[in-house]
XYZ file of N, CA and C in Angstrom:
387
model
N 1.909 22.935 -8.038
C 0.742 21.981 -7.288
C 0.200 21.299 -8.334
N -0.200 22.584 -9.068
C -2.032 22.546 -9.915
C -0.802 22.023 -11.188
N 0.062 21.995 -11.391
C 0.382 20.720 -12.987
C 0.724 19.577 -11.957
N 1.269 19.309 -11.362
C 1.093 17.909 -10.478
C -0.389 17.146 -10.392
N -1.478 18.180 -10.133
C -2.559 17.428 -10.264
C -3.189 18.012 -11.698
N -2.647 18.370 -12.928
C -3.455 17.967 -14.073
C -2.056 17.078 -14.759
N -1.041 16.296 -14.393
C -0.662 15.307 -14.961
C -1.681 14.478 -14.635
N -1.407 14.349 -13.176
C -2.325 13.073 -12.121
C -3.881 12.569 -13.096
N -4.201 13.942 -13.589
C -5.531 14.133 -13.834
C -5.241 13.444 -15.454
N -4.669 13.627 -15.809
C -4.135 12.857 -17.358
C -4.207 11.966 -17.519
N -3.297 11.286 -16.653
C -2.510 10.095 -16.294
C -3.896 9.472 -16.095
N -4.676 9.467 -15.036
C -5.973 8.592 -15.049
C -6.474 8.847 -16.349
N -6.908 9.492 -16.633
C -7.813 9.321 -17.960
C -7.517 8.687 -18.277
N -5.928 8.745 -19.283
C -5.078 7.476 -20.259
C -5.018 6.499 -19.613
N -5.167 6.555 -18.386
C -5.694 4.743 -17.849
C -6.293 4.164 -17.854
N -7.497 4.718 -17.554
C -9.266 4.519 -17.753
C -9.506 4.201 -19.456
N -8.342 5.249 -20.190
C -9.381 4.770 -21.240
C -8.496 4.018 -22.256
N -7.484 3.147 -21.674
C -6.585 2.188 -21.662
C -7.548 0.914 -21.151
N -7.901 1.052 -20.172
C -8.868 -0.269 -19.655
C -10.212 -0.979 -20.503
N -10.610 0.593 -21.155
C -11.605 0.457 -22.253
C -11.789 -0.055 -23.437
N -10.249 0.221 -23.681
C -9.265 0.223 -25.026
C -9.521 -1.210 -25.083
N -8.854 -1.563 -24.450
C -8.170 -3.535 -24.513
C -9.692 -4.025 -24.312
N -9.659 -5.058 -25.273
C -11.177 -5.827 -24.713
C -10.833 -6.790 -23.898
N -10.970 -6.752 -22.792
C -11.611 -7.765 -21.634
C -11.911 -8.476 -21.528
N -12.909 -8.386 -22.391
C -14.374 -9.845 -22.115
C -13.446 -11.320 -22.751
N -12.527 -11.174 -23.730
C -12.312 -12.538 -23.672
C -11.350 -12.708 -22.958
N -11.098 -12.340 -21.658
C -10.312 -13.328 -20.542
C -11.667 -13.595 -19.806
N -12.358 -12.895 -19.357
C -13.019 -13.449 -18.570
C -13.264 -14.632 -18.454
N -13.374 -15.516 -17.364
C -13.826 -16.900 -17.293
C -15.368 -16.758 -16.886
N -15.862 -17.006 -16.041
C -17.409 -17.188 -15.843
C -17.953 -15.471 -14.953
N -19.364 -15.772 -15.264
C -19.666 -14.863 -14.732
C -19.410 -14.216 -13.061
N -20.314 -12.603 -12.621
C -19.633 -12.992 -11.096
C -21.123 -13.671 -10.600
N -20.571 -13.503 -9.428
C -21.774 -14.456 -8.951
C -22.145 -13.838 -7.315
N -23.141 -13.366 -6.663
C -23.342 -13.267 -5.989
C -22.318 -12.372 -4.772
N -21.978 -13.739 -4.149
C -20.305 -13.554 -3.336
C -19.686 -12.861 -3.738
N -19.664 -12.576 -4.782
C -18.327 -12.329 -5.386
C -18.777 -10.738 -5.604
N -19.676 -10.202 -6.106
C -20.768 -8.599 -5.855
C -19.970 -8.409 -4.496
N -20.849 -9.183 -3.114
C -20.479 -8.817 -2.357
C -19.259 -8.648 -1.783
N -18.262 -9.570 -2.284
C -16.970 -9.749 -1.343
C -16.153 -8.110 -2.521
N -16.589 -8.002 -3.201
C -16.201 -6.510 -4.116
C -16.386 -5.553 -3.566
N -17.592 -5.665 -2.821
C -18.450 -4.282 -2.014
C -17.504 -4.306 -0.605
N -17.198 -5.474 -0.210
C -16.982 -5.219 1.207
C -15.012 -4.841 0.890
N -14.495 -5.349 0.019
C -13.202 -5.224 -0.721
C -13.199 -3.391 -0.544
N -14.108 -2.713 -1.425
C -13.878 -1.246 -2.223
C -14.332 -0.565 -0.264
N -15.478 -0.911 0.098
C -15.286 -0.446 1.565
C -13.913 -0.208 2.370
N -13.612 -1.579 2.654
C -12.220 -1.206 2.947
C -11.304 -0.612 2.452
N -11.104 -0.883 1.684
C -9.954 0.039 0.249
C -10.851 1.432 0.689
N -11.700 2.458 0.605
C -12.403 3.352 0.554
C -11.358 4.463 2.590
N -11.803 2.969 3.284
C -11.473 3.136 4.886
C -9.612 3.612 4.437
N -8.953 2.631 3.897
C -7.631 2.619 3.704
C -7.498 3.821 2.626
N -8.029 3.862 2.225
C -7.679 5.128 1.216
C -7.834 6.809 2.709
N -8.654 6.904 3.303
C -8.809 7.852 3.881
C -7.654 7.997 5.090
N -7.511 6.924 5.125
C -6.191 6.998 6.497
C -5.261 6.970 5.553
N -4.516 6.945 4.337
C -3.561 7.006 3.412
C -3.716 8.763 3.314
N -4.592 9.400 3.279
C -4.822 10.830 3.192
C -4.241 11.149 4.112
N -5.262 11.371 5.130
C -4.263 11.266 6.840
C -2.861 11.466 6.856
N -1.915 10.104 6.176
C -0.937 10.238 6.602
C -0.050 11.415 5.376
N -0.567 11.302 4.171
C -0.550 12.332 3.041
C -0.327 13.744 3.827
N -1.128 14.283 4.678
C -1.329 15.367 5.315
C -0.708 15.577 6.797
N 0.094 14.612 7.010
C 0.602 14.322 8.536
C 2.075 14.048 8.585
N 2.497 15.207 8.499
C 4.380 14.288 8.459
C 4.749 13.924 9.367
N 3.805 13.585 10.530
C 3.981 12.906 11.675
C 4.333 11.147 11.304
N 3.338 10.885 10.182
C 3.172 9.454 9.429
C 3.880 9.287 8.313
N 4.428 8.187 7.835
C 4.796 8.087 6.253
C 4.352 6.751 5.463
N 4.107 6.602 4.860
C 3.597 5.818 3.908
C 4.377 4.537 3.387
N 4.011 3.284 3.833
C 5.077 2.331 3.457
C 4.882 1.232 1.666
N 3.545 2.031 1.146
C 3.483 1.523 0.090
C 4.625 2.171 -0.894
N 5.460 1.262 -1.645
C 6.507 1.386 -2.190
C 6.184 2.306 -3.792
N 4.846 2.323 -4.052
C 4.041 2.986 -5.564
C 4.206 3.966 -4.832
N 3.339 4.947 -4.028
C 3.584 5.747 -3.708
C 4.244 6.694 -2.731
N 5.277 5.900 -2.267
C 6.098 6.712 -1.865
C 6.038 7.115 -0.036
N 7.030 7.913 -0.069
C 6.992 7.807 1.527
C 5.616 9.255 2.224
N 5.795 10.699 0.968
C 4.554 10.941 1.737
C 3.774 11.804 0.304
N 3.157 10.822 0.121
C 2.573 10.794 -1.196
C 1.688 12.679 -1.059
N 0.916 12.759 -2.473
C 0.073 13.873 -2.714
C -1.017 13.292 -2.382
N -2.521 14.140 -2.109
C -3.778 14.262 -2.244
C -4.013 13.185 -3.708
N -3.537 13.693 -4.557
C -3.866 13.009 -5.750
C -3.376 12.101 -6.494
N -2.198 11.688 -5.489
C -1.480 10.550 -6.278
C -2.446 9.179 -5.393
N -2.730 9.549 -4.322
C -3.469 8.611 -3.423
C -4.630 8.067 -3.754
N -5.649 9.477 -3.991
C -6.660 9.313 -4.817
C -6.745 8.739 -6.622
N -5.471 8.862 -6.624
C -5.679 8.207 -8.271
C -4.792 6.355 -8.018
N -4.538 6.385 -7.087
C -4.076 4.817 -6.892
C -4.730 3.630 -6.732
N -5.695 4.621 -5.418
C -6.809 4.049 -4.858
C -7.791 3.213 -6.322
N -8.194 4.350 -6.883
C -9.186 4.286 -8.071
C -8.973 3.082 -9.275
N -7.147 3.336 -9.320
C -7.180 2.640 -10.357
C -6.604 0.813 -9.736
N -6.451 0.847 -8.191
C -6.623 -0.189 -7.434
C -8.354 -0.757 -8.266
N -8.736 -0.269 -7.318
C -10.224 -0.031 -7.670
C -10.595 -1.652 -9.157
N -10.158 -0.885 -9.818
C -10.814 -1.153 -11.072
C -9.870 -2.313 -11.539
N -8.391 -1.887 -11.424
C -7.710 -3.410 -11.607
C -8.387 -4.759 -10.480
N -8.602 -4.560 -9.180
C -9.453 -5.207 -8.742
C -10.494 -6.601 -9.107
N -11.540 -5.305 -9.311
C -12.597 -5.776 -10.481
C -12.177 -6.945 -11.317
N -11.715 -6.333 -12.400
C -10.952 -7.134 -13.820
C -10.182 -8.077 -13.140
N -9.689 -8.171 -12.187
C -8.747 -9.102 -11.816
C -10.075 -10.285 -11.503
N -10.528 -9.881 -10.685
C -11.600 -10.618 -9.621
C -12.686 -11.515 -11.119
N -12.739 -10.728 -11.642
C -13.379 -11.135 -13.408
C -12.485 -12.596 -14.303
N -11.537 -12.132 -14.437
C -10.238 -13.103 -14.821
C -10.319 -14.374 -14.295
N -9.790 -14.162 -13.199
C -10.110 -15.403 -12.351
C -11.050 -16.504 -12.537
N -10.930 -17.251 -12.652
C -12.050 -18.479 -12.815
C -12.212 -18.926 -11.573
N -13.864 -19.063 -11.306
C -14.682 -19.104 -10.272
C -13.961 -20.243 -8.913
N -13.291 -20.806 -9.228
C -13.286 -21.929 -8.194
C -11.763 -21.600 -7.253
N -11.149 -20.457 -7.582
C -10.277 -20.045 -7.563
C -10.693 -18.376 -6.296
N -12.121 -17.820 -6.603
C -12.192 -16.613 -6.536
C -12.364 -16.346 -5.450
N -12.437 -17.473 -4.287
C -13.071 -17.008 -2.894
C -11.368 -17.179 -1.945
N -10.721 -17.951 -2.469
C -8.950 -17.537 -2.324
C -8.758 -15.819 -2.050
N -8.769 -15.391 -3.327
C -8.840 -14.369 -4.258
C -9.402 -13.235 -2.992
N -11.225 -13.010 -2.732
C -11.234 -12.651 -2.132
C -10.844 -12.561 -0.677
N -10.675 -13.835 0.388
C -10.197 -13.611 1.334
C -9.322 -12.622 1.152
N -8.250 -13.316 0.705
C -6.789 -12.748 0.675
C -7.023 -11.347 1.066
N -7.595 -10.622 -0.129
C -7.485 -9.504 -0.058
C -8.465 -8.407 0.780
N -9.503 -9.541 1.473
C -9.988 -8.787 2.233
C -9.285 -8.676 3.584
N -9.167 -9.883 3.929
C -8.288 -9.807 5.432
C -7.060 -8.688 5.321
N -6.196 -8.546 4.243
C -4.710 -7.475 3.756
C -5.044 -6.538 4.192
N -6.614 -6.095 3.698
C -6.932 -4.114 3.468
C -7.110 -4.529 4.906
N -7.962 -5.563 5.478
C -8.328 -5.174 7.094
C -6.997 -5.197 8.419
N -5.856 -5.631 7.650
C -5.213 -5.829 8.686
C -3.986 -4.351 8.320
N -4.445 -3.901 7.100
C -3.756 -2.565 6.974
C -4.074 -1.761 7.887
N -5.512 -1.086 7.705
C -6.619 -0.804 8.389
C -5.845 -0.997 10.124
N -6.198 -1.976 9.922
C -6.043 -2.358 11.856
C -4.685 -1.939 12.510
N -3.204 -1.659 11.834
C -2.173 -1.308 11.651
C -2.043 0.114 11.911
N -2.799 0.878 10.600
C -2.825 2.119 10.696
C -3.770 2.657 11.929
N -4.295 2.146 12.572
C -5.252 2.146 13.122
C -4.729 2.159 14.840
N -3.538 1.184 15.151
C -3.028 0.824 16.375
C -1.987 1.891 16.601
N -1.496 2.852 15.494
C -0.208 3.891 15.517
C -1.119 4.948 15.487
N -2.479 5.331 15.456
C -2.875 6.271 15.910
C -3.663 6.859 14.707
N -3.801 6.363 13.612
C -4.504 7.207 12.739
C -5.721 7.150 12.474
N -6.188 8.215 12.273
C -7.494 8.203 12.407
C -8.605 8.438 11.341
N -9.676 8.571 11.672
C -10.156 9.045 10.605
C -11.341 10.148 10.404
N -11.423 11.301 9.882
C -12.143 12.336 10.395
C -12.960 12.678 9.582
N -14.441 13.383 9.609
C -15.507 13.586 8.506
C -15.859 14.677 8.824
């Protein structure tokens, strides 16, 4: 268990390091607008809820995860790592996408995340604090 967490942490550090080592600035089209920033915040809030639901799935054998990247019964470390990586990828992809296409990008991601959260809620997955 400790070995898996260490592997996950090391992989996360390597991925994060690579993200900063690659000069993404040359791919960025236009600067983020206020609408882009609000949409990124909305996306990350929905991602946070989805992550908490996925952690509930990871700790409950009555449910299984449909995301093939994580597998049916991911560990907590896998879940957190996946959502952190997804958040970074979403942010940088948003900056790369030309401004005229960003509203479609934001709409798709927000609607998709909301649908996933709603589907999880419909089958009984709740978030406890």
